[in-house]
Tab-separated table of C-alpha atoms in Angstrom:
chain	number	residue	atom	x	y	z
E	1459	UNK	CA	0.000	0.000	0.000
E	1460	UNK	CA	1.118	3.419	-0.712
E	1461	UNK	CA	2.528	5.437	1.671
E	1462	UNK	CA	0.139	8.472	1.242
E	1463	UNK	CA	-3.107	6.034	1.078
E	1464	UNK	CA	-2.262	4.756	4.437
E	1465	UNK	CA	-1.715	8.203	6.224
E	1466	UNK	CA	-5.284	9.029	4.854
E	1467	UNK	CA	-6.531	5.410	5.280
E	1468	UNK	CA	-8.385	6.371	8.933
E	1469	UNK	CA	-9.908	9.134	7.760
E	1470	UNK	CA	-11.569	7.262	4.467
E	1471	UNK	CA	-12.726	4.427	7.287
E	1472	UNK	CA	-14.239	7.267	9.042
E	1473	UNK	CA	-15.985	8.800	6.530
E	1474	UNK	CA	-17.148	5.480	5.303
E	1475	UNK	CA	-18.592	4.885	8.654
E	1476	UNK	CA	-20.024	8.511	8.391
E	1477	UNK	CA	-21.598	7.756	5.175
E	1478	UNK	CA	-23.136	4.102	6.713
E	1479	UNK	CA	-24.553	6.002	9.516
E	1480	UNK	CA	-26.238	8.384	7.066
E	1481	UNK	CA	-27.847	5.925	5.423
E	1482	UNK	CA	-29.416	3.404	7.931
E	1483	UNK	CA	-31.252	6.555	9.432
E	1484	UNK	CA	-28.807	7.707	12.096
E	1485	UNK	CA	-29.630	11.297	11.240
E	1486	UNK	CA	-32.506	13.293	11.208
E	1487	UNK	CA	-33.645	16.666	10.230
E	1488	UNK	CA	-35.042	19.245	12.673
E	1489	UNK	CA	-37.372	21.468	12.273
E	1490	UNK	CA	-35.539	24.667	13.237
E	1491	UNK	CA	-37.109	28.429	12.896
E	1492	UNK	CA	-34.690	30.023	10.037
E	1493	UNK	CA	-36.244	27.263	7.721
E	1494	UNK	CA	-39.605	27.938	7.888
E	1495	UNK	CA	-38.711	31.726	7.227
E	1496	UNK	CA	-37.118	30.951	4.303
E	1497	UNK	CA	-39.715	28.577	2.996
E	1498	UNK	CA	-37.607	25.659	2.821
E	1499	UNK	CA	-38.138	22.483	4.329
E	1500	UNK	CA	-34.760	20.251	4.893
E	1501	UNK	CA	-33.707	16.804	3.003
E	1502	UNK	CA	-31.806	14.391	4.599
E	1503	UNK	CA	-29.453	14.028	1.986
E	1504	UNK	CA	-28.616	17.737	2.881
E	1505	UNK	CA	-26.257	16.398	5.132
E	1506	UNK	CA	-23.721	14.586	2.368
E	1507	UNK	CA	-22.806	18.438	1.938
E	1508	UNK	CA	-21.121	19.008	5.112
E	1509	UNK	CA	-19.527	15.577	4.683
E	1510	UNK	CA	-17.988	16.495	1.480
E	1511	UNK	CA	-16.456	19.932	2.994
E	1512	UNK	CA	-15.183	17.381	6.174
E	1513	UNK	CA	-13.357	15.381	3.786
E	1514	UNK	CA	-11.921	18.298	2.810
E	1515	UNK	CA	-10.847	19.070	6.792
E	1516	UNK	CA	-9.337	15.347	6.630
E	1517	UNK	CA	-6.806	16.023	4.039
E	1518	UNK	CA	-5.435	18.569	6.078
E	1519	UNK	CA	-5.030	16.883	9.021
E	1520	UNK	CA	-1.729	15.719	8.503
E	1521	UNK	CA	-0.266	18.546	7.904
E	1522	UNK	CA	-2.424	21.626	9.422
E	1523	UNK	CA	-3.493	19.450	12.149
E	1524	UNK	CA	-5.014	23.248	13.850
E	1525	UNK	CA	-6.675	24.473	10.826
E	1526	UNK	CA	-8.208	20.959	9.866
E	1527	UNK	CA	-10.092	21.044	13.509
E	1528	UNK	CA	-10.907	24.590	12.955
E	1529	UNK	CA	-12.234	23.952	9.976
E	1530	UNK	CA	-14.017	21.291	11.254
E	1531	UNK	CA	-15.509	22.976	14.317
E	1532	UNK	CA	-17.453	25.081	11.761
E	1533	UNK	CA	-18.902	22.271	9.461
E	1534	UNK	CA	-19.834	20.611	12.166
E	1535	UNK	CA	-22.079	24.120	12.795
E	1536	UNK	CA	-23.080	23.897	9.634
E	1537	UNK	CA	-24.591	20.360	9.865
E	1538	UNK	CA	-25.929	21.290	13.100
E	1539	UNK	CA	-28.487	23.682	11.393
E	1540	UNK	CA	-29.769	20.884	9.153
E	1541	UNK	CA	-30.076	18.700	12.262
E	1542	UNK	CA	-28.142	15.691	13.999
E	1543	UNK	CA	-25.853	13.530	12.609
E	1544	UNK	CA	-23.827	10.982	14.614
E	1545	UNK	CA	-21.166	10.247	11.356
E	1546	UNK	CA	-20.501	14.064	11.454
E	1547	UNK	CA	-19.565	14.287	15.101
E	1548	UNK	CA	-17.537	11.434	14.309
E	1549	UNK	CA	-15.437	12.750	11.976
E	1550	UNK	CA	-15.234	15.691	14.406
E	1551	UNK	CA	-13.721	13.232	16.828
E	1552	UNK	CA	-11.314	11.994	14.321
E	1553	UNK	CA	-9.897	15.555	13.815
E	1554	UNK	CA	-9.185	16.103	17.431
E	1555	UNK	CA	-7.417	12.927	18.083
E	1556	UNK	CA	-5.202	13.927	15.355
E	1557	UNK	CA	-4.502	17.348	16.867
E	1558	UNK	CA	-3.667	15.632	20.332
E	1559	UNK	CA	-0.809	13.260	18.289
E	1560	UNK	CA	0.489	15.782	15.881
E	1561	UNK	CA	-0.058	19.490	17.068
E	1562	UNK	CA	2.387	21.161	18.970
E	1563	UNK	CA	2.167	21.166	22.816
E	1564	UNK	CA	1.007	24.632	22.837
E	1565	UNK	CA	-1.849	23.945	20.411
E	1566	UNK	CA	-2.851	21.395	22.670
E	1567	UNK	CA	-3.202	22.865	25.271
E	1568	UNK	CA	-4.938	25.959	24.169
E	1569	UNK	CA	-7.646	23.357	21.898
E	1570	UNK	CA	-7.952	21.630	25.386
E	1571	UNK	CA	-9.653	24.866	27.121
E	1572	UNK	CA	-11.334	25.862	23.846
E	1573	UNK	CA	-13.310	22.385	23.541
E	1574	UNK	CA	-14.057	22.488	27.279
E	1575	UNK	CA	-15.470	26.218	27.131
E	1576	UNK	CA	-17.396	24.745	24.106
E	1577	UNK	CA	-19.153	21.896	25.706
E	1578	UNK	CA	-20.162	24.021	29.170
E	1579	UNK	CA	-21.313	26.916	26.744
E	1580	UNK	CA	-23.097	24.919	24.772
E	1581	UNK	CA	-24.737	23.168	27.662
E	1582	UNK	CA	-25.715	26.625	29.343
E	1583	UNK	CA	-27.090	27.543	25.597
E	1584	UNK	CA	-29.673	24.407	26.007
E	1585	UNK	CA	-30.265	25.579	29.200
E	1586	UNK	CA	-31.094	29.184	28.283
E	1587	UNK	CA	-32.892	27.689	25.057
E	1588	UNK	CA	-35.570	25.889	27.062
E	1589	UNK	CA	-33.765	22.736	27.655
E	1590	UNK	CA	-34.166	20.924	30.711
E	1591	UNK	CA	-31.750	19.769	32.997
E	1592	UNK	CA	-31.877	16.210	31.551
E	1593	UNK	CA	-31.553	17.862	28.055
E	1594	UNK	CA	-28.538	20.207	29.013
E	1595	UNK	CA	-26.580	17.232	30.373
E	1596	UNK	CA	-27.160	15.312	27.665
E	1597	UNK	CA	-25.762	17.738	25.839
E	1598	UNK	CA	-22.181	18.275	28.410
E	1599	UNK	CA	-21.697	14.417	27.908
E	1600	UNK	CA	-22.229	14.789	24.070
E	1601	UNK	CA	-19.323	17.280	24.180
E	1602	UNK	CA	-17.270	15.309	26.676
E	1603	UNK	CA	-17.208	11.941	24.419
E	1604	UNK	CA	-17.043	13.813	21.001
E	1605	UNK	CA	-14.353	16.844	22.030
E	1606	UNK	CA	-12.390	15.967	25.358
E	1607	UNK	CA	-12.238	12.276	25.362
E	1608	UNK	CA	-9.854	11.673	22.333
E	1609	UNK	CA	-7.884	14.397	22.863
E	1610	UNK	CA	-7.479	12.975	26.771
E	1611	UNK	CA	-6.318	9.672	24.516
E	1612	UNK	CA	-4.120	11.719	22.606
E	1613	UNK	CA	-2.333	13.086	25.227
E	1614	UNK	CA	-1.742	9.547	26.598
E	1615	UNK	CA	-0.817	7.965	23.840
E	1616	UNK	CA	2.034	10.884	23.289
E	1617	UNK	CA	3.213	10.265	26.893
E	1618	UNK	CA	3.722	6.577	25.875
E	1619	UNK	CA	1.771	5.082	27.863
E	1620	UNK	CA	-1.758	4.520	26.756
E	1621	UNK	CA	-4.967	3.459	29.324
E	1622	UNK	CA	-5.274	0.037	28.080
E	1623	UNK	CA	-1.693	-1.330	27.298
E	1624	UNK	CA	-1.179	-4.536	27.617
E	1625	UNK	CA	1.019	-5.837	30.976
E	1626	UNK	CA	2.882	-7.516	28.806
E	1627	UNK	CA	3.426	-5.274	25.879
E	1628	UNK	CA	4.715	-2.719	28.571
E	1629	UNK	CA	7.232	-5.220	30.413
E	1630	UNK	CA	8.339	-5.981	26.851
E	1631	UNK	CA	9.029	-2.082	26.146
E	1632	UNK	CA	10.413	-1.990	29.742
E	1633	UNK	CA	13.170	-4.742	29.461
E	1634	UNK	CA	13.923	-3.793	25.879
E	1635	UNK	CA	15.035	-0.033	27.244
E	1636	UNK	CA	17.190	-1.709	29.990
E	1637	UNK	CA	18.695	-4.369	27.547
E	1638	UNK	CA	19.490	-1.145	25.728
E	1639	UNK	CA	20.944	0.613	28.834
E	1640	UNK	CA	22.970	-2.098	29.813
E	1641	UNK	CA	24.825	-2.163	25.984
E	1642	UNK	CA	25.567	1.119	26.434
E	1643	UNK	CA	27.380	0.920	29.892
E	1644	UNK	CA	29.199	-1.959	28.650
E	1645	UNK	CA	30.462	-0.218	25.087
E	1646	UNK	CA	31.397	2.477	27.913
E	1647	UNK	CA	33.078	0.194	30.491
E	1648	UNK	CA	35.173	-0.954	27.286
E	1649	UNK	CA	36.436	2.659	25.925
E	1650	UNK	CA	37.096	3.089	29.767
E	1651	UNK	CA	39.030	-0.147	29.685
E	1652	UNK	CA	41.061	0.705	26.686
E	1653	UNK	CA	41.829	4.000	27.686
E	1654	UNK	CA	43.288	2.594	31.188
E	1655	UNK	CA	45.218	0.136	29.031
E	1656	UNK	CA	46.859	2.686	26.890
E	1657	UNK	CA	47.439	4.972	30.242
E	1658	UNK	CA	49.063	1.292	31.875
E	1659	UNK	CA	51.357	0.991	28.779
E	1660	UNK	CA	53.030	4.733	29.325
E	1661	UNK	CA	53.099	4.660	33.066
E	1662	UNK	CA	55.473	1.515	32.373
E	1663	UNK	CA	57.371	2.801	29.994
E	1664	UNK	CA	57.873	5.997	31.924
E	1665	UNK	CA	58.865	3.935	34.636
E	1666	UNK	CA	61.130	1.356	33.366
E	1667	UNK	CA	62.335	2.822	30.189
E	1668	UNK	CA	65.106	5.458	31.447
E	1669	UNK	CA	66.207	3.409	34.336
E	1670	UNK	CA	66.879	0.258	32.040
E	1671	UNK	CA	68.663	2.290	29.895
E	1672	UNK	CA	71.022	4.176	32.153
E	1673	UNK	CA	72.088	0.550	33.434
E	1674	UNK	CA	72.643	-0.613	29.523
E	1675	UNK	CA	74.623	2.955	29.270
E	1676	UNK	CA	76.908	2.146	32.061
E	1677	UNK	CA	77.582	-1.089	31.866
E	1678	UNK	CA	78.547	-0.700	28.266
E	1679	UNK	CA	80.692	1.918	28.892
E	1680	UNK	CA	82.474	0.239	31.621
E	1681	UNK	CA	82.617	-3.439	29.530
E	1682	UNK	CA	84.554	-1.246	26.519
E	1683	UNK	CA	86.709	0.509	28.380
E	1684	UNK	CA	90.437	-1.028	30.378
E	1685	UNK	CA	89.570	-2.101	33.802
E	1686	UNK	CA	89.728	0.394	36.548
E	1687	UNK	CA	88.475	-0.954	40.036
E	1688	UNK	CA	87.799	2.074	41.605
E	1689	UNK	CA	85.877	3.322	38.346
E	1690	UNK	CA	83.870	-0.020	38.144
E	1691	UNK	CA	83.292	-0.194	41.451
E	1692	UNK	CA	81.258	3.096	41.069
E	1693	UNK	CA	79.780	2.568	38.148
E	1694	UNK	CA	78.462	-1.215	39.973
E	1695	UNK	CA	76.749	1.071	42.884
E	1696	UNK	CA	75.202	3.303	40.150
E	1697	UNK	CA	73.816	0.232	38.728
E	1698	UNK	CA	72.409	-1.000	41.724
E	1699	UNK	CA	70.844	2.389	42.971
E	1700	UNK	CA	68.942	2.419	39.648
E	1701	UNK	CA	68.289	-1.091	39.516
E	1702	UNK	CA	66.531	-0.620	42.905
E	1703	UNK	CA	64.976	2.307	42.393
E	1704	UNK	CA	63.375	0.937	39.412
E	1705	UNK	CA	62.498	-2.209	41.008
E	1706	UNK	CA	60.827	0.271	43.315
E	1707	UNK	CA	58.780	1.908	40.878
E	1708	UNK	CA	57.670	-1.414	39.268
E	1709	UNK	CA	56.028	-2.733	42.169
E	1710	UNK	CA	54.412	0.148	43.264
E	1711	UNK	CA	53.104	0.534	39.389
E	1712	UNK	CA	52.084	-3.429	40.234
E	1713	UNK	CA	50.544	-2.973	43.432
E	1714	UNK	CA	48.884	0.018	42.083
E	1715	UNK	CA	46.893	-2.266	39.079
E	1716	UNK	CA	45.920	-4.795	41.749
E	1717	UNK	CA	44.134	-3.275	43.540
E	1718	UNK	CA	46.554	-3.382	46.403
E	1719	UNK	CA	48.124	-0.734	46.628
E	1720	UNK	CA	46.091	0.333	50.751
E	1721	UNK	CA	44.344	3.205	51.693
E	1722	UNK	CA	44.643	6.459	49.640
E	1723	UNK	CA	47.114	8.117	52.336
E	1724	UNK	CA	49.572	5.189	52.256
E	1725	UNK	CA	49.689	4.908	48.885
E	1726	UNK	CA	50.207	8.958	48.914
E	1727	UNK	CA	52.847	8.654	51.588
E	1728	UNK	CA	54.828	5.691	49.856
E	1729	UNK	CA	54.468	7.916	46.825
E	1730	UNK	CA	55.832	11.120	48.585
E	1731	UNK	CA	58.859	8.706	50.019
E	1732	UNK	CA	59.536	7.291	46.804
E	1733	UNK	CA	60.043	11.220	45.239
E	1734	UNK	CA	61.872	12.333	48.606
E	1735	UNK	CA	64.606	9.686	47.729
E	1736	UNK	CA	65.220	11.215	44.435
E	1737	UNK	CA	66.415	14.759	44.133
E	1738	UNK	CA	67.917	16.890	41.089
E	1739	UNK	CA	71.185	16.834	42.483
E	1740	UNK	CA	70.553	12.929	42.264
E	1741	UNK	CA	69.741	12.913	38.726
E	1742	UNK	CA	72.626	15.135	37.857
E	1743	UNK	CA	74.913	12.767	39.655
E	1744	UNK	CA	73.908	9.606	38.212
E	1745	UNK	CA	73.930	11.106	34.676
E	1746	UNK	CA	77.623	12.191	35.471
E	1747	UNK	CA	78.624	8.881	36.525
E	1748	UNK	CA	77.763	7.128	32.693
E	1749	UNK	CA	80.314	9.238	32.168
E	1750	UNK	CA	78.207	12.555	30.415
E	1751	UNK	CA	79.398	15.622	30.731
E	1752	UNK	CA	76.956	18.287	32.032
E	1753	UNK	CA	77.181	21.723	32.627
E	1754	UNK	CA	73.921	23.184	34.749
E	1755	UNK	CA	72.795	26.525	34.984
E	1756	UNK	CA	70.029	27.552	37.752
E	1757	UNK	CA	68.843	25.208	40.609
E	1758	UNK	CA	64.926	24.250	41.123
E	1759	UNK	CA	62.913	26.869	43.498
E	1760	UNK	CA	62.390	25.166	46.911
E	1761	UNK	CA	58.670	25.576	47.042
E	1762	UNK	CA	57.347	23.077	43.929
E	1763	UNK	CA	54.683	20.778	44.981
E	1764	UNK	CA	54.893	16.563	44.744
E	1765	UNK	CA	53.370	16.699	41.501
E	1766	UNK	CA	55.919	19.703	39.904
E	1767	UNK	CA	58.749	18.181	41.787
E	1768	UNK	CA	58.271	14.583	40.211
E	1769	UNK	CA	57.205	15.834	36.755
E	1770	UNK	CA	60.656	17.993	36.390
E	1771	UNK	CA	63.015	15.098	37.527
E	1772	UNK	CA	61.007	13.050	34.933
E	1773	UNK	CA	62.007	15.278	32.087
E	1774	UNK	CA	65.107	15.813	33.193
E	1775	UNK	CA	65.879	11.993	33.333
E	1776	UNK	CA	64.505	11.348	30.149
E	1777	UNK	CA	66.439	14.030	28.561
E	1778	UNK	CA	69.541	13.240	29.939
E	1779	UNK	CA	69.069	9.123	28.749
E	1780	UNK	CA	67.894	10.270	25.191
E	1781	UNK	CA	71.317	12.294	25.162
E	1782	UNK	CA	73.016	9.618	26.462
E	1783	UNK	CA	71.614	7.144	23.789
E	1784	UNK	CA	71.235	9.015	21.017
E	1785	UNK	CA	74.047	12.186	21.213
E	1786	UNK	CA	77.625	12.799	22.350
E	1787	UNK	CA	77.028	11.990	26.278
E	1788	UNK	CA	77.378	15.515	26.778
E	1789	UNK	CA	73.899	18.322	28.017
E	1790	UNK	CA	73.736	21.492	29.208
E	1791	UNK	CA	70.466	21.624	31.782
E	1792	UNK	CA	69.420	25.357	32.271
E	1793	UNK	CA	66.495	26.048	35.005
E	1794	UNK	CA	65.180	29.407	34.455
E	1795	UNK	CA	62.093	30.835	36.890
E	1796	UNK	CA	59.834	33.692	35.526
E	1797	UNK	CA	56.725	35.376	36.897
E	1798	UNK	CA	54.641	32.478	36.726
E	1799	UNK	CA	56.229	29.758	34.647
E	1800	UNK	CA	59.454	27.323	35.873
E	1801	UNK	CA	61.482	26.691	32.295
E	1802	UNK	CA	63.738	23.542	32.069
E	1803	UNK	CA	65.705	23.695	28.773
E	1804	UNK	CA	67.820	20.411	27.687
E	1805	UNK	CA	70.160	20.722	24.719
E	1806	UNK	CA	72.685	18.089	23.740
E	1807	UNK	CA	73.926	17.269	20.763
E	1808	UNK	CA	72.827	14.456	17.969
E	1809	UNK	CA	75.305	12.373	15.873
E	1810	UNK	CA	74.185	13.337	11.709
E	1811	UNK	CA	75.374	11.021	9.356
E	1812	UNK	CA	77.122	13.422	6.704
E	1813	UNK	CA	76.311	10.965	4.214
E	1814	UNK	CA	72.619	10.861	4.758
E	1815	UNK	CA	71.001	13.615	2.247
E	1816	UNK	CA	68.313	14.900	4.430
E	1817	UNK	CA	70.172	15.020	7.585
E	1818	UNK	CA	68.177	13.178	9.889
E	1819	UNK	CA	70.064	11.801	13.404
E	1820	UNK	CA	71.095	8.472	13.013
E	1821	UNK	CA	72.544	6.171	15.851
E	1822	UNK	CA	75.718	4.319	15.408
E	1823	UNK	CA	75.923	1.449	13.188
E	1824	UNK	CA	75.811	-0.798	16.285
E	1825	UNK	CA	73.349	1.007	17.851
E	1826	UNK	CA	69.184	0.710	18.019
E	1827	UNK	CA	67.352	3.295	16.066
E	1828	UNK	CA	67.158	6.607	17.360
E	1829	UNK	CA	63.700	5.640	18.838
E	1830	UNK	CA	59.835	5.642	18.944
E	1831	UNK	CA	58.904	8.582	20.176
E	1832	UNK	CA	56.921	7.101	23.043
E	1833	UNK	CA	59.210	8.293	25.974
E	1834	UNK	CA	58.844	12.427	24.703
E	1835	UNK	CA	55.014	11.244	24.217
E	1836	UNK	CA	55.138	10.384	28.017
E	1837	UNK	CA	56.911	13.108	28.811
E	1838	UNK	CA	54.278	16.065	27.325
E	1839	UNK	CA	51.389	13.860	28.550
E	1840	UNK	CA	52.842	14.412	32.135
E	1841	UNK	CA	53.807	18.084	31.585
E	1842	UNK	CA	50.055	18.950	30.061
E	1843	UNK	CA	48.752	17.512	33.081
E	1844	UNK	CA	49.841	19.672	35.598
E	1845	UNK	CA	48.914	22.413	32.935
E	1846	UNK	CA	52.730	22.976	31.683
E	1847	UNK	CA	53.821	22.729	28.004
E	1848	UNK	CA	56.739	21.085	26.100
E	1849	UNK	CA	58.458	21.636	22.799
E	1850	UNK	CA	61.402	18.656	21.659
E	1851	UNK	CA	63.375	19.447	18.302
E	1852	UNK	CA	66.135	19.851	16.618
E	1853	UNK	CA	68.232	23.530	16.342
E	1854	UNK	CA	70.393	23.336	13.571
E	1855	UNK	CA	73.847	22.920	13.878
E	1856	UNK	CA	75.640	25.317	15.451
E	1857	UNK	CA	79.963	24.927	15.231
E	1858	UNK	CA	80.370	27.138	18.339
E	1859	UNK	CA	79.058	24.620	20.761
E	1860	UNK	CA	78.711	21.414	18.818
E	1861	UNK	CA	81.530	19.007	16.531
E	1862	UNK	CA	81.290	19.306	12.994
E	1863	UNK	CA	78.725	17.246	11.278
E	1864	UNK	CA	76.315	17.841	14.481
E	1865	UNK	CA	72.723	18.606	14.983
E	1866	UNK	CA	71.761	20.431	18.764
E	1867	UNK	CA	68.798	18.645	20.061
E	1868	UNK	CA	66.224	20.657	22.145
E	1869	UNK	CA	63.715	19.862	25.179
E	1870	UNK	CA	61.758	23.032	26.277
E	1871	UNK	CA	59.626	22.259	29.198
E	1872	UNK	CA	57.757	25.339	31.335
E	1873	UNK	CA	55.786	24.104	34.175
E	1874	UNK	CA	53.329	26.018	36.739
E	1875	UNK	CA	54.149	27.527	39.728
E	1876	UNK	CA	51.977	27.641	43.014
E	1877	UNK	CA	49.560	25.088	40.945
E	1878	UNK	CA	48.465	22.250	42.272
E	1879	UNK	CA	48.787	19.040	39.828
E	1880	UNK	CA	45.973	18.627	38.107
C-alpha cells in the first residue's frame, strides 16, 4: 500500500462509517425556525454536503493538524443547522485525536480549554434555550465523548503510555530499554578499559624505560673501556641504585593495578617517600657517573609541589638518557624561573650522518634506532597535566658549541608555579 493512502486510510474508514450512519437513518432533520422563514423544508441528503467539505478538513489533518479542527468545528455548525448527525460528530472526533498526536504542545493545550469552554457553553445555551436539565446534560456528555475524550487519549498515547496497554506489551518495552541501557554501559566500560590500558602501557614505559637504559649505558661503557676498580666499582653502585629504584617503581606501578596498593594516604605517603629519595642533584649525579658531561645553569625553586617536583626530575631523566643514547654523552640543563612559569631547557647534541642527504640523526651502526617517540610522548602527557607545556626538536647545527657534522637537540619544558597538579 502506498505510503500516502495509508496516512489518509483512517480518515476514508471514518468517513465510510459517516456515510453508513447516514444511510441506515442515524440522522434526522429538525425542524428549526430560520427554515420555515425561508420557505424551505430540509432533506436528509442535505447532510452529504457538510460531509464532502469534512473530507476536505481530513486532508489537512496531517499537515495543518489546527486548521483541519478549525475547519471542522465550523462544518460541524453547519450540519448542526440541518439537524443531527452521529457520522458528522464522528469525523469531528477523528480531527481532534489527530490534533492531540500531531499538534504542537502549545496547540494542545490551548484546543484543550477551547473544547471544554465549548461543551459548558453549549450546555448553558440548552439551558437558556428551554432545555431541561436532563436535556442540558445530555448535551455536556455529548461534548465530553465527542471533544475531550480523544484528545485525553491523545495526550496519553504521546506520553507513551496509553490506558489500556497490555502488561505484557509494557514489560516488553520496559526490558527492551534496559537491555538497551545495559549495551551502552558496557560499550562504555570498554572505551574506559582501553583508555586505562593505553594509560598502563606509558606509566610503564615511563617507569622502566630510562632506568633500564642508564644501566645498559653504564655497563657498556664500563665493559669497553680497560679495567679500573675504583671506576667499576662506582659505576656497579650506580647500577644498583637504579636497579633498585626501578624495582621500586615497578612494584608500586604493580601494586597500584591490583588493587593493592592500601588506603589512599599510604599509597600517597609511599608515593611522597619514593620522590623524597630522588632529588635533582641525584639525577645530575647519576647522569655524570655514565660518564656525560653536564654543565647546569640555575637550581629548582624550593617551594614546587609533589606533583611539579616529580614531573621535572622526569624530564630531566629522560632528557639526559635520550642524550646519552642518542648524542655525544654531553647536556647542558638550564632552570630558568619567571613570573609564573618554571622553564627547564635540555640541549645536547645528535650524531648526523654526513652521508645521509636529508640530515636526519642516526645512531651508530651498532646502535638501536634513534627511537619511537613514546618516551617524549610520556613526557608532554605528564607536563600537560599539571597544565605545563613542552616543545622537543632539533636547532640546527651550530659549530660554536657542537663538533662538525652535528645537529643540537632541544627539550623546552615550562611548568606552573603555586599550581596544584591537576
Amino acid at each position: 500500500m502506498r505510503p500516502s493512502v495509508r496516512a489518509h486510510l483512517q480518515s476514508l474508514l471514518t468517513l465510510g462509517v459517516a456515510v453508513l450512519i447516514l444511510a441506515v437513518g442515524w440522522a434526522g432533520v429538525a425542524e428549526l425556525p430560520w427554515w420555515s422563514a425561508l420557505g424551505v423544508t430540509p432533506e436528509l441528503w442535505w447532510h452529504l454536503i457538510p460531509l464532502t467539505l469534512m473530507a476536505g478538513a481530513l486532508l489537512l489533518r496531517i499537515r495543518r493538524p489546527t486548521l483541519a479542527l478549525t475547519s471542522g468545528c465550523g462544518i460541524v455548525v453547519l450540519d448542526l443547522s440541518i439537524g443531527v448527525n452521529v457520522g458528522i460528530l464522528l469525523c469531528l472526533s477523528d480531527l481532534v485525536y489527530n490534533l492531540g498526536i500531531r499538534g504542537s504542545p502549545r496547540a494542545v493545550v490551548a484546543s484543550a480549554a477551547a473544547l471544554t469552554g465549548i461543551t459548558l457553553a453549549s450546555s448553558a445555551l440548552g439551558l437558556f434555550v428551554g432545555a431541561d436539565w436532563e436535556g442540558a446534560l445530555s448535551i455536556a456528555l455529548v461534548g465530553l465523548a465527542v471533544l475531550l475524550m480523544p484528545l485525553w487519549w491523545a495526550a496519553e498515547v504521546r506520553r507513551g503510555y496509553p490506558l489500556w496497554q497490555e502488561p505484557d506489551a509494557r514489560h516488553q518495552l520496559e526490558a527492551e530499554r534496559h537491555a538497551s541501557m545495559l549495551r551502552r554501559q558496557a560499550s562504555k566500560r570498554r572505551e574506559a578499559v582501553d583508555q586505562e590500558r593505553q594509560r598502563m602501557a606509558r606509566e610503564l614505559h615511563d617507569v622502566v624505560s630510562s632506568q633500564v637504559s642508564a644501566i645498559a649505558l653504564t655497563s657498556g661503557a664500563v665493559l669497553n673501556s680497560v679495567a679500573d676498580t675504583e671506576r667499576d666499582r662506582r659505576a656497579l653502585g650506580s647500577i644498583r641504585s637504579i636497579s633498585v629504584e626501578a624495582l621500586a617503581q615497578l612494584r608500586e606501578m604493580v601494586l597500584l593495578l591490583r588493587g593493592e596498593g592500601g588506603s589512599p594516604e599510604a599509597e600517597a605517603l609511599n608515593y611522597q617517600e619514593l620522590l623524597d629519595g630522588t632529588s635533582w642533584e641525584d639525577v645530575l649525579t647519576r647522569a655524570r657517573d655514565r660518564g656525560m658531561e653536564i654543565s647546569v645553569t640555575g637550581e629548582p625553586p624550593a617551594n614546587l609541589t609533589a606533583g611539579q617536583h616529580h614531573v621535572l626530575l622526569r624530564v630531566l631523566q629522560e632528557s639526559l638518557t635520550n642524550a646519552a643514547k642518542h648524542g655525544d654523552a654531553q647536556a647542558a640543563v638550564t632552570l630558568r624561573q619567571k613570573r609564573k612559569r618554571l622553564q627547564l631547557t635540555v640541549t645536547s647534541p645528535v650524531a648526523v650522518d654526513p652521508a645521509d642527504s636529508d640530515g636526519a640523526p642516526k645512531g651508530n651502526d651498532d646502535e638501536a634506532p634513534l627511537g619511537t617517540g613514546v618516551g617524549l610522548a610520556v613526557m608532554r602527557e605528564r607536563v600537560q597535566l599539571i597544565g605545563g607545556s613542552l616543545n622537543a626538536g632539533p636547532m640546527g647545527e651550530n659549530p660554536t658549541r657542537v663538533r662538525r657534522g652535528s645537529q643540537l637537540w632541544m627539550v623546552e619544558a615550562e611548568l606552573p608555579l603555586n599550581q596544584e597538579q591537576r
